[in-house]
mmCIF file of C-alpha atoms in Angstrom:
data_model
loop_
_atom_site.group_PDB
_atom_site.id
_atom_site.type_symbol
_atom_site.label_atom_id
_atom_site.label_comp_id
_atom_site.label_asym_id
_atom_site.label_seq_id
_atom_site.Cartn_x
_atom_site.Cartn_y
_atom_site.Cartn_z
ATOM 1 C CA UNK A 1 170.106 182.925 114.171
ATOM 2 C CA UNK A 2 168.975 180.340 111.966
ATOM 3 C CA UNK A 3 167.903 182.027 108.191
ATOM 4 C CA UNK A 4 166.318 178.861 106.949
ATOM 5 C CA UNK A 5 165.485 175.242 107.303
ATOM 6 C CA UNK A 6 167.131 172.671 105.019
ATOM 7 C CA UNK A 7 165.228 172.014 101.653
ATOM 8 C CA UNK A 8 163.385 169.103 101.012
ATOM 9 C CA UNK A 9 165.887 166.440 100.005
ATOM 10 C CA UNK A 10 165.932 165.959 95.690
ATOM 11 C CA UNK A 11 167.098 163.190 93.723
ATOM 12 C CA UNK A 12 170.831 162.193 95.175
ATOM 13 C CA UNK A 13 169.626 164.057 98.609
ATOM 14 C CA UNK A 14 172.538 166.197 97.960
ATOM 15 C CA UNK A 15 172.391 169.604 99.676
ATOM 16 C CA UNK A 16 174.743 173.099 99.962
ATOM 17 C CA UNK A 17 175.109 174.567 103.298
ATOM 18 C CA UNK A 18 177.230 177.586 103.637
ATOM 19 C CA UNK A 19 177.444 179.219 107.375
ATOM 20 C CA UNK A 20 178.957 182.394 108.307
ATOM 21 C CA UNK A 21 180.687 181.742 111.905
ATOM 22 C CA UNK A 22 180.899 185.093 113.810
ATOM 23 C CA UNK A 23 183.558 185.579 117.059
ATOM 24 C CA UNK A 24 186.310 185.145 117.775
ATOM 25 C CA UNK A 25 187.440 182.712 114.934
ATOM 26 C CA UNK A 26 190.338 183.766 113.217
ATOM 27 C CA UNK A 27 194.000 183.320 114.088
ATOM 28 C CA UNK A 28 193.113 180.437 116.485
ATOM 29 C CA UNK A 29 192.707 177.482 113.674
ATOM 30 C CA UNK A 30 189.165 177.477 113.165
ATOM 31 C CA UNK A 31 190.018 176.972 109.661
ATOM 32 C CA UNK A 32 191.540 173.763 110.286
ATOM 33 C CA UNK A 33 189.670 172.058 112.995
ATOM 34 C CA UNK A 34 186.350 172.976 110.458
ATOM 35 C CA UNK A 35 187.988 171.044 107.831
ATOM 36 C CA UNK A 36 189.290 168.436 110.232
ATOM 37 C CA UNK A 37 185.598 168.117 111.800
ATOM 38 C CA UNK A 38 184.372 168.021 107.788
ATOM 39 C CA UNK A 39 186.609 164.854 107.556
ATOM 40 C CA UNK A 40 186.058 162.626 110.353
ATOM 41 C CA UNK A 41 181.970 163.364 109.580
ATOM 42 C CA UNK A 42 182.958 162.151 105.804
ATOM 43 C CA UNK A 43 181.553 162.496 102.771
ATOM 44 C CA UNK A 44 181.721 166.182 102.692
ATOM 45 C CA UNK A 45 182.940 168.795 100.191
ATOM 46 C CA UNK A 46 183.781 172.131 100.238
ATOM 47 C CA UNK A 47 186.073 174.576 102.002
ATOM 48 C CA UNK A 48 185.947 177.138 105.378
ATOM 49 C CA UNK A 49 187.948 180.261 104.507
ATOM 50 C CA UNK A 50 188.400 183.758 106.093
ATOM 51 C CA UNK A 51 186.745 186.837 105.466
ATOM 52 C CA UNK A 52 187.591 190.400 105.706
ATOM 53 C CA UNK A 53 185.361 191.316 108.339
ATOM 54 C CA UNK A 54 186.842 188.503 110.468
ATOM 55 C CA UNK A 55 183.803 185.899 109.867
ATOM 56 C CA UNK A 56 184.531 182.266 108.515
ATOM 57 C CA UNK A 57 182.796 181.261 105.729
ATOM 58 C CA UNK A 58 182.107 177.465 105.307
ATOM 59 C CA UNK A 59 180.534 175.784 102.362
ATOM 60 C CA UNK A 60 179.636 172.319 102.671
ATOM 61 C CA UNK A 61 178.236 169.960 100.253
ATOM 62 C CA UNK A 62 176.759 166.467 101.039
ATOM 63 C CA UNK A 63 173.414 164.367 102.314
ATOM 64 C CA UNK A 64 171.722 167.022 104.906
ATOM 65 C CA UNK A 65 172.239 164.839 107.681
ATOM 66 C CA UNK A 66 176.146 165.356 107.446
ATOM 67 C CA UNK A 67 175.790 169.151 106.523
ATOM 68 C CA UNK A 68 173.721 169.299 109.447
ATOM 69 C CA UNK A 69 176.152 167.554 111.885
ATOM 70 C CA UNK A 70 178.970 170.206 110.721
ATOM 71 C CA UNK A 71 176.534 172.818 111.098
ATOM 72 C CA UNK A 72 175.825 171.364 115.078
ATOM 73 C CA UNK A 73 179.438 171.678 115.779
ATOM 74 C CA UNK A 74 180.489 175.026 114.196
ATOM 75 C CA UNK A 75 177.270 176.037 116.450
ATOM 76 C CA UNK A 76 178.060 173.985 119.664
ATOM 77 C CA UNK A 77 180.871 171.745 119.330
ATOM 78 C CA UNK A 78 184.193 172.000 120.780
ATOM 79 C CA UNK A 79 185.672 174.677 118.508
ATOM 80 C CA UNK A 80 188.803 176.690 118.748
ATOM 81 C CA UNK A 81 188.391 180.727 119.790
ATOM 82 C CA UNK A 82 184.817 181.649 120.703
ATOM 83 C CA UNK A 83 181.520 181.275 118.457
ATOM 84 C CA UNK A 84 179.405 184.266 119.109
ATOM 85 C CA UNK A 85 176.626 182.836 116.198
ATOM 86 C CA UNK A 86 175.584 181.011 113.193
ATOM 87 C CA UNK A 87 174.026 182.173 110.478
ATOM 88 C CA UNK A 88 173.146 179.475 107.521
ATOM 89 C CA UNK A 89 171.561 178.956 104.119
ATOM 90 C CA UNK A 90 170.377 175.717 102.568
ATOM 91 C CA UNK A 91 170.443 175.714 98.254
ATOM 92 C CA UNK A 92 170.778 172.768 95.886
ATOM 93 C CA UNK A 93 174.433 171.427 95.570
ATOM 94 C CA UNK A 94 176.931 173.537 92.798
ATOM 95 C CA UNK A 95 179.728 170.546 92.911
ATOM 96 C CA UNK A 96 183.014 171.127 91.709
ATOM 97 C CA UNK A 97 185.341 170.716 95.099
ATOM 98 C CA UNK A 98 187.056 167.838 95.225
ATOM 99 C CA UNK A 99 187.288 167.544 98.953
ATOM 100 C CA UNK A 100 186.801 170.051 102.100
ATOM 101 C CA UNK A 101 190.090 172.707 101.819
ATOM 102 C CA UNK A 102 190.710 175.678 103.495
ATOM 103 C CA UNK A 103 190.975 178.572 101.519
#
């Protein structure tokens, strides 16, 4: 289920995208191939950590269009475990990650 469309881009075109990844997810690498997947797109910040109620979290900042692609393959790319759904936000970039960790 998609919760909202990206915002218009603003002055660097700089946007946050943070997805919660229901399924199967945990205990299978997700973790890693997110970040992995963050890298080879490039240019993205942020991190994809665990929750308690076995969700991943991932926050990405960058241009939309390489948000976006991350967002296409937590949703339909070739991820580790199973993806049962999506859900995402769009809001204006907070900085202050260095690179794309796991947490």
């Amino acid at each position: 289920m998609q919760s909202s469309a990206p915002p218009p881009e603003q002055g660097s075109g700089t946007v946050r995208m943070t997805a919660w990844v229901r399924g199967h997810v945990q205990g299978v690498g997700f973790r890693w191939f997110t970040r992995a997947q963050a890298l080879a797109i490039g240019d993205l910040r942020g991190f994809a950590s665990n929750l308690g109620d076995g969700r991943v979290q991932v926050v990405a900042e960058g241009s939309r269009e390489k948000c976006a692609r991350l967002l296409d393959w937590l949703r339909e790319g070739d991820t580790p475990g199973r993806v049962d759904g999506v859900t995402e936000i769009w809001d204006t970039p907070r900085g202050g990650y260095p690179d794309f960790a796991i947490r």
